[in-house]
Every structure is written in C-alpha cells, then in structure tokens.
Amino acid sequence: MKYPLVIVQFGALFVSLVTSYGFRNCIQKYRSATTFQCMNRHELDIHSVVSDIPSTAKILTISRNTIRYLPCRSFSHLPQLQNLDMSYNRLQIVDSGAFENLSALSDLNLSYNNIYNLSLGVFHGLERLTQLFLHNNALFFLHPEVFRPLLTLRSLNLSSNHLNNFSNVVLALQPLNQLKNLSLCTNNISQLIHNHSLPGNLSTLFLCQNHLQDLKCHQDFLVKIKYLDLSYNNITSSSLQKVNLRNTNYLTIASNPHFNISTFLENPTIPPNRIDYSGLNLNTAYKLREICSYLRGKEISHLNLIQNNINFLPKATLENCSSSVQVDLSHNRLKNVSCLMFLNPSKLSALTIEHNLLKKLESCRKATIFPELKSISFRFNRIWSIDSHAFTNAPNLKVLNLNINNIIFLGKYCFSGLSNLRTLRLDNNLITDLYSNSFLHLRNLTTLNLRNNRVSVIFENTFQGLENLIILDLGGNKITQVKNGSFIGMKCLSKLYLDLNQIKRISGDMFNGVEATLQVLDLQSNKLQYLSSRQYITPFSKLHNVYDLKLPGQQPYGLVIIPRGFFKGLVSLRNLYLGYNRLTQLGNDVFDELTNLTYLNLAEDCNGVQNLSPGIFKNLVKLKFLDLENMCIESLSPDIFASLSNLRRLQLTKNGLKQIDIKIFENMTKLEYLDIWKCPLTCTCDNKDLQRWLNVSHVQIVYAYNITCSNNNSVLFHSFDTHVCDLKAKLILFCSSFFFLCLLTIIPIVYSKSYWRIKYNYFLFISWLHERWKSDKDLYKYDAFVSYNTQDEDWVYETMLPMLERCHSSKGLRLCLHHRDFQLGRDIVDNIVDSIHDSRKTLCVVSRSYLRSEWCSMEMQLASYKLFDEMRDVLVLIFLEDIPLRELSTYHRMRKVMLKKTYITWPIAPEAQKLFWAKVRKALRGGDIADDELLITDDEASLLSNLPC
Ligand SMILES: *[C@@H]1O[C@H](CO)[C@@H](O)[C@H](O)[C@H]1NC(C)=O
Ligand SMILES: *[C@@H]1O[C@H](CO)[C@@H](O)[C@H](O)[C@H]1NC(C)=O
Ligand SMILES: *[C@@H]1O[C@H](CO)[C@@H](O)[C@H](O)[C@H]1NC(C)=O
Ligand SMILES: *[C@@H]1O[C@H](CO)[C@@H](O)[C@H](O)[C@H]1NC(C)=O
Ligand SMILES: *[C@@H]1O[C@H](CO)[C@@H](O)[C@H](O)[C@H]1NC(C)=O
C-alpha cells in the first residue's frame, strides 16, 4: 500500500521541479520567451528576484525595485543575458564579480541608483558589453582599472554623478579602445586637466552642465571629437580658441554666459558652419547678421538659433544664411513671423518656431514664395487667429504643425493653396466651430488632427473636400452631436477617433459615406448608455470592414447594457474594447456575430457580483487575448471557455474567484499566459487540482510563486499542503483497496469451502426451474449412486454389483456407477451432481484410498448437502476395511459424517457377508429405518446369514 503512494508523491515533486512555470517576481513578456520584466516588486533582495528566471533569458528589466546590494555572481545562472536594466533601484554597493559569467551581455543599465563607488572587479566577465549606463548615481571617483574588462564598450554614460577629477576619469577610460560615446554632463568637472589622451575612437563627448571655465587641456586633446557638447558651463571664447576642433562636426556652447561668439569667430578653431548657435544670446538683428556673414556661402544643414532671446526679426536678417536647409528658432520671444520675410527662401525646407510668443498668422498672399519649404512647426505658441491665405507663400508644404496654441477660429481660406499638405495638426487649441470651407482645398491631406479642441457639433459635409483623408482625429472635444452625413466626401477615411466626447446616441447614418472604408472607430469615453437589453439597436450594421472598435469607459456610469444586435454587421472586427462600462446582463448571444474577434477587453466591468453566461464566447473561436480583469466574477462554469481553442492570453486578475476548475483550461491548448493575480484563491482541496496544474502546466502564470492563500496569507498557493486532500483520497483508496483485498481473500475461501454447495444449489435451482423439484420418490432414476474409488472398482463390480443388482431381478436395486452410467461428454462434476440428484441414496464405499481421493470426498460432500436439503438421510456408508477413528481424524469431513452417522463394515467372514448385504439393501431401499437398526450384533449376523438375498 505504501510504496505506490510514495512513488506518486515523488513523481509529483519531480514533475514540479522540471516543468514549473511562472515566476515569483517576474513576468515573461507575452510572446517573447527570453524577455523578463521584474518591475515595481518592492524587492530588496536580488536573489529572490532573479533566482527562478531560466537560463535562456536574454533581456531582463529589474528596474523600480528597492535593491541596495548586488553580491558577487548575482546573475551567474543567466549566461545568455544580453540586456540588463537595473535602473531606479537603490543600489549602493556592487560587489566585485557581481556580473560574473554574463559574457553575452551587451547593455547594462545601472542608472538612477546610489552607487558611490565601483569596486575594482565590478565589471569582471563582461567581455561583450557595448553600452554601460551609470548616470544619476553618486560616483565621485573611478578606480583606474575599473573599466579594464570592458574591451568592447562603445557607450558610457557617467552623467549626473559627482565626478570632479577629470584626470582620474581619463585614466580610467584608457583601456576602452572601442569607446565612441561618453557623457560626463552634470558632474562637478571644472578643468580638463589630463595626463593621458582620450581613447582613440572617442567621437562623441558630452561635457554639459559642469563647471568648466578655463579648459586647460592640451591643444589637440579634443581633435578627434566629432560631436562636442560644452553647453551650460562657464567657458570663455578665449579659452576655447586654444583648443583645436578642426575635425568637429558639431559643437554646442549654449549657455556659457561669458562666451562671446563674435570674438570666437574672429579666430575660430572650428569651421563656423559646424557650430550650433543656440544659447549664445544672439538677440539682436545686428548679431544675427554678423553670424550670417561668417556663414555666407557655406553649406549649413541646421541653423539652430534656439534660446537666443530673439524677439524681433526684421526683414532679411538671415538673408546671408542662405544655404540653411533647416532653421530652428524655438525658445525665443518672437511675436510675429511676418510671412518669414527675415529668411532666405532659396533652400529652406523646414522651419521650426516652437515655444515663442506668436499670436497671429497674417495673410501672406503677396509674400515671397518658399518653394522648398515642406514643413513648418509653430507648436507651443499663442496663436489665436489664422488669417485667410496665411500659408500661400509655402505652396509645397506637406506638414503643418499648429498644435498647442490658442486657435479659436479658423478663417475661411486659411489653408488655401496647401494642396500638397499631407499632415495638419490643429490639436490642443480652442476651436469651437468647424466650417466646411476651412478644409476645402486640402485635397491631399491624409491626417487631420483636431483632438482636444472645443468642437460641439459636427455638421453635414464639414470634411467634404478631404477626399484623401485617412485619419481623422476628433477626440477630446465636446461633441454632442454628429449630424448624419458629417463624413461624406472622405473617400479614404479609415481611422476615425471620436473618443472623449459627449456623444449620447450613435446611429448607422452617422457613418454615411465612410461605411466601406472605415477600419478603426474609437468611441471611448462618450456618453453612450442603454437601459434595456430588449432594445434592438444596430449602429454598426454597415461597417463591414471595421477591425478595431473602442467603446470603453462610457460616462458617467458606463454602457451598462448592450442592446440586442448591437454588434451586428461587424464581421471583420478583430479588436473590441468594452472595459470600464459596468456591464450587467451580458446575454449569451452578444458576441455571436464576432467570429473574427482576436482581442476582447471587458476589464473593469465590475457591476456587482456577476458570472458570465455559459455560451457567451461560443463563437469566438479565433480569440487570442481575453481580458476579464476586475469583472467581479465569482465563478466560472467549466465549459465557459470551451470554444476558445486559440486563446493565448487570459487575464482574470482581480476577480472574486476562490476556486478555479481546471476544466476551463482543457480546450485552451495554445494558452501561454494566465493572470490570476489578486484573485482570492483559497487553499482548500477544491483548488488542489489548480495547484497541481499551476505547477506543471506550460502556461506562464503571472507571479505564480507569489500567490498567497486568501484563507491564510502566510501560505503560498503553489505549495499549500494538499496532504489532507490526499488523506481523504487515501482513505477512499484504502477503503476500496481494503474491501477489494478482503474480497480477494474471501472469494477463494468461499470458493474452496462451498464451491460444491454453490454449484449444487445452482444446479438445484436450474433443475427446479426446468422441471420443478421432483418430490416424488418413485421418480428417482436410481436407487443409489455409488461413490467409490477406482482402486476398489474390483470389489464394486465383482462383489457388490451381483449382490445388489442381479439378485432377484425384480427386486434388484438400480445402481448408478460413474464408469458405467455417466453421460459421455458432460462435465464430470455435472454428472456427479446429476447422479446424486437422480438417486434416492448415495452409497459410499469407504476405504483408505477412498478417503485419500478428492473426487470421493467431493461426492460424499455433495451427498451430504442433499441430506440437508431434503431433510432426509441419503448417505449410506460401507467400510471396506477397519479404519480406526484416530486415523480418520485427518479426513475431518468424513469424521464429521461418521460421528453423526452409523455405517456398515464389510465383514471378512463370509457368513457375516449375507447379513451385510441384507443391511445394505435395507438401507438403500428403506431409507426410513432408523440408523441404529442397522447396527447388527454378531448374533443377528448369524441369524441373517441364512436369509436369501
Ligand atoms: C563563471 O565564471 C567563472 C570564472 O569566470 C567560471 O569558473 C565558472 O565556471 C563560470 N560558471 C558558469 C556557470 O559558467
Ligand atoms: C536605462 O534606464 C533608464 C531609466 O529607466 C531608461 O530611461 C533608459 O532608456 C535605459 N536605457 C537603456 C539602453 O535601456
Ligand atoms: C565640486 O568639486 C569641488 C572641488 O573641485 C568641491 O569642493 C565641491 O564640494 C564639489 N561639489 C559637489 C557638489 O560635489
Ligand atoms: C565665470 O567665469 C567668469 C570669468 O570668465 C568669472 O568672472 C565668473 O565668476 C564665473 N562664474 C561662475 C559661476 O563661476
Ligand atoms: C474543444 O474544441 C473542439 C474544437 O476545437 C471542440 O470540438 C470540442 O467540443 C471542444 N471541447 C469542449 C469540451 O467543448
């Protein structure tokens, strides 16, 4: 009994060790088996975070925990790791050898920690590291050899630390032959004093936000640097003039208050067209013209004049910067762009004037044309009005960003002439009304963004000229009404965003003209609400091509009810968002039409306790992702997900599920990801199967090994004790096997003890059925059945038969002898039973060999049963030899019979034999004679000896 159970338990243990799936503090990224995220777990100990991650992991994010300490070989079981992000922890101490064995790691992010010291062997083993992020720590010193193992490092970010000894930094960089990018911004470096040169391949150097004043470096120290950021220091022009920058392609020296660019340009150590002119206080037309005189005739791709305090640009100020392709004037104080007359139109292709004080865009009907201008961005200004023809001077404009302004009113022809415009952004303004003529000429517009304005009604034909529009974003307005036919004319519209408005009713006619092209429809957070599920409403019935429909979060109380037929016609729908709607009474036919659905979100639809109707998902055979988070589900019927055989990801987070029947997962053969986090699972025998499944399935169960029992928070679900359940099972098992065992023991005993009795009784029963019990004595076929042993056959045939059968033929007894009278071909036992039954008496010829014989013993026994059955003595015993009682004791059955019965012994003396036969005959015939009458004294014997037979 014990062994099999032990084996079973051992087996379960083994299985759970091998295939368990789910992690204590990490989530394997859905559909990316080698990516793990262990964020916001408030974990202090690195071991408890990473110990259960498989060795195949390649990308690991452990940011936003509270880990303080990284011991040696923290990740030695993850040799394939390529990317490790430990940002936003509280690391202070990283032991030497902490990253040992991470020989495949290429990116290491240790930013936003409190590391103040890097011990010597910290990076040992990182032989393939290419990027190291150490920004936002507390480093003030670098050990000269600390980076030595990082032979392949290309990027190093040391910004936002407390480094102040530049010489020490350069020394530590010496082994980094491959280093290309180095950031040392926001440290405490005041001079570039150095004893060594920079790594030969270093080309990008950020030294912004330090305390650099006089650089004090060797003349050629920075000669190989291609990109140099010296902004936010206190560098003077004379100091920079001592440094050779002839190979530098980009230099920024913004916000160095004592830097005089004019002075510098008199004797520059870098070609002037490679300087970024931002933050140099070039706030007058004079200064700007001077700069442009240095740039005259020189190719300049980006003319950056950001943050120069410019508030006014007279005509032709930048005329000499004629080769500039992109001009950026952001973060100045310009109030007016004056039809861009300050610019040279020849090559300008992109103009950015963000974060200024622009108020009004005037008509530019007669202004100089900018034939190359393709893109304008006036974001983050204060534009409130756009005059008609404001952009006629840029006829080839493709992108126009007017978002984040104060635009209230769009003039009638404000965009006229922009027939090449593709993208128009008007979002985050104050527009209240849209008129059909505003967009009339924008034939090639593909994207129109009007999000976050104050539009309240969309009238018919508003967008009629936009025949190539693909995306229309009207989200975040105050739209209460969308008139029928509002979207007519947009022959290509495929994405329509109407989210965050106040639409209360939608009807099919709203989408007139775009029914065939519409693919994405966003109606999130409107005011749709239905009160009766008996209503039959089919607003989407013609939207056969919509594949994405968003309806979550209807205000203020949610959609509550989904009317009948609501999703009718959405035959192409793949993604349906219905979360945050407090849905009740989801009928089991709501989703019946949506046979192509792959994503269904019903999250946060809690409206009191509810359970999903059993057939609700029956047609969603293609569903891959089902989100049922926080729906207040308390139980799931076993076949609820039966047809979801393609489901990959199931969110059941935050429901009231105490038990989960694992039958619900039976048909989800492709399930990869299951979230049952924050369900109050109880650790009772009802969940025994779930626990077992959780330990052996190939599905990732989110934080599987951190789920606690709702009935005992100190116990983990995955390991709660199921022995009690097993005990019950064992008890049942024990009882049943005990019963079985007993049966097994009893049956042979019963079988051996009363086989014949059973057999005989069976026979009796059968014959009773056939011909009733022959109670009539005369119906006996034989007078006696003779039971004897073959060894005594001679005596029976030669002595007994003539005496009993042949003597007085008329009165001769009919004897049944098995050798003679048994029917051939019948089972011998059946023959015996039959013969005993058909004979009035059974005559046993007892000898020593008879006693030893099995058959004889059986025959006698059968006869004794007949004795009990008929309440009549049927047994006549003849003893052929004198067998003393003690010898009989081994044959206790015979002994029992003998103790009850009298018997006749075969006398050796021939005289006595006559009496013997007479007694036998009498016994066989009479049957009613008392047994003691058969006890014949020797006198009687002599008397009887004279009797004829
Ligand atoms: C880890 O690296 C050390 C030395 O660098 C080596 O002895 C050990 O075998 C490695 N362990 C594994 C698991 O690769
Ligand atoms: C490093 O971490 C910071 C902070 O979380 C993050 O912004 C940055 O993108 C990360 N860098 C890389 C390369 O992962
Ligand atoms: C910056 O470095 C100077 C010495 O160079 C030191 O006196 C000062 O305390 C440092 N400041 C910070 C914030 O570390
Ligand atoms: C910046 O440098 C000038 C001299 O070039 C000096 O007078 C001034 O005090 C410095 N400012 C700061 C904040 O160090
Ligand atoms: C499981 O899915 C198959 C088809 O994928 C379906 O025939 C079977 O009935 C489903 N099982 C249950 C229990 O519904």
mmCIF file of N, CA and C and ligand atoms in Angstrom, residues 621 638-639 641-645 663 666-668, ligand 5:
data_model
loop_
_atom_site.group_PDB
_atom_site.id
_atom_site.type_symbol
_atom_site.label_atom_id
_atom_site.label_comp_id
_atom_site.label_asym_id
_atom_site.label_seq_id
_atom_site.Cartn_x
_atom_site.Cartn_y
_atom_site.Cartn_z
ATOM 1 N N VAL A 621 -14.042 31.654 -31.828
ATOM 2 C CA VAL A 621 -13.017 30.614 -31.961
ATOM 3 C C VAL A 621 -11.638 31.167 -32.302
ATOM 4 N N PRO A 638 -17.471 25.336 -16.034
ATOM 5 C CA PRO A 638 -16.364 24.568 -16.615
ATOM 6 C C PRO A 638 -16.240 24.706 -18.131
ATOM 7 N N ASP A 639 -17.362 24.921 -18.824
ATOM 8 C CA ASP A 639 -17.255 24.958 -20.279
ATOM 9 C C ASP A 639 -17.321 26.377 -20.838
ATOM 10 N N PHE A 641 -15.090 28.555 -21.475
ATOM 11 C CA PHE A 641 -14.083 28.870 -22.494
ATOM 12 C C PHE A 641 -13.890 27.713 -23.477
ATOM 13 N N ALA A 642 -14.859 26.818 -23.516
ATOM 14 C CA ALA A 642 -14.649 25.575 -24.269
ATOM 15 C C ALA A 642 -14.306 25.793 -25.737
ATOM 16 N N SER A 643 -14.853 26.846 -26.340
ATOM 17 C CA SER A 643 -14.585 27.006 -27.774
ATOM 18 C C SER A 643 -13.372 27.888 -28.042
ATOM 19 N N LEU A 644 -12.739 28.394 -27.001
ATOM 20 C CA LEU A 644 -11.611 29.305 -27.213
ATOM 21 C C LEU A 644 -10.309 28.532 -27.390
ATOM 22 N N SER A 645 -10.266 27.724 -28.395
ATOM 23 C CA SER A 645 -9.094 26.857 -28.526
ATOM 24 C C SER A 645 -7.863 27.609 -29.044
ATOM 25 N N LYS A 663 -10.862 22.440 -15.510
ATOM 26 C CA LYS A 663 -11.510 22.047 -16.772
ATOM 27 C C LYS A 663 -11.643 23.235 -17.717
ATOM 28 N N GLU A 666 -9.087 23.210 -20.328
ATOM 29 C CA GLU A 666 -8.937 21.969 -21.066
ATOM 30 C C GLU A 666 -8.764 22.178 -22.567
ATOM 31 N N ASN A 667 -9.580 23.056 -23.126
ATOM 32 C CA ASN A 667 -9.548 23.219 -24.579
ATOM 33 C C ASN A 667 -8.598 24.317 -25.040
ATOM 34 N N MET A 668 -8.004 25.030 -24.097
ATOM 35 C CA MET A 668 -7.114 26.132 -24.494
ATOM 36 C C MET A 668 -5.712 25.588 -24.688
HETATM 37 C C1 LIG B 5 -12.819 21.681 -27.746
HETATM 38 O O1 LIG B 5 -12.640 22.200 -29.022
HETATM 39 C C2 LIG B 5 -13.027 21.348 -30.063
HETATM 40 C C3 LIG B 5 -12.745 22.026 -31.357
HETATM 41 O O2 LIG B 5 -11.613 22.781 -31.279
HETATM 42 C C4 LIG B 5 -14.491 21.004 -29.932
HETATM 43 O O3 LIG B 5 -14.853 20.087 -30.923
HETATM 44 C C5 LIG B 5 -14.768 20.431 -28.584
HETATM 45 O O4 LIG B 5 -16.135 20.229 -28.408
HETATM 46 C C6 LIG B 5 -14.268 21.351 -27.515
HETATM 47 N N1 LIG B 5 -14.406 20.750 -26.213
HETATM 48 C C7 LIG B 5 -15.333 21.109 -25.369
HETATM 49 C C8 LIG B 5 -15.287 20.460 -24.012
HETATM 50 O O5 LIG B 5 -16.169 21.922 -25.668
#
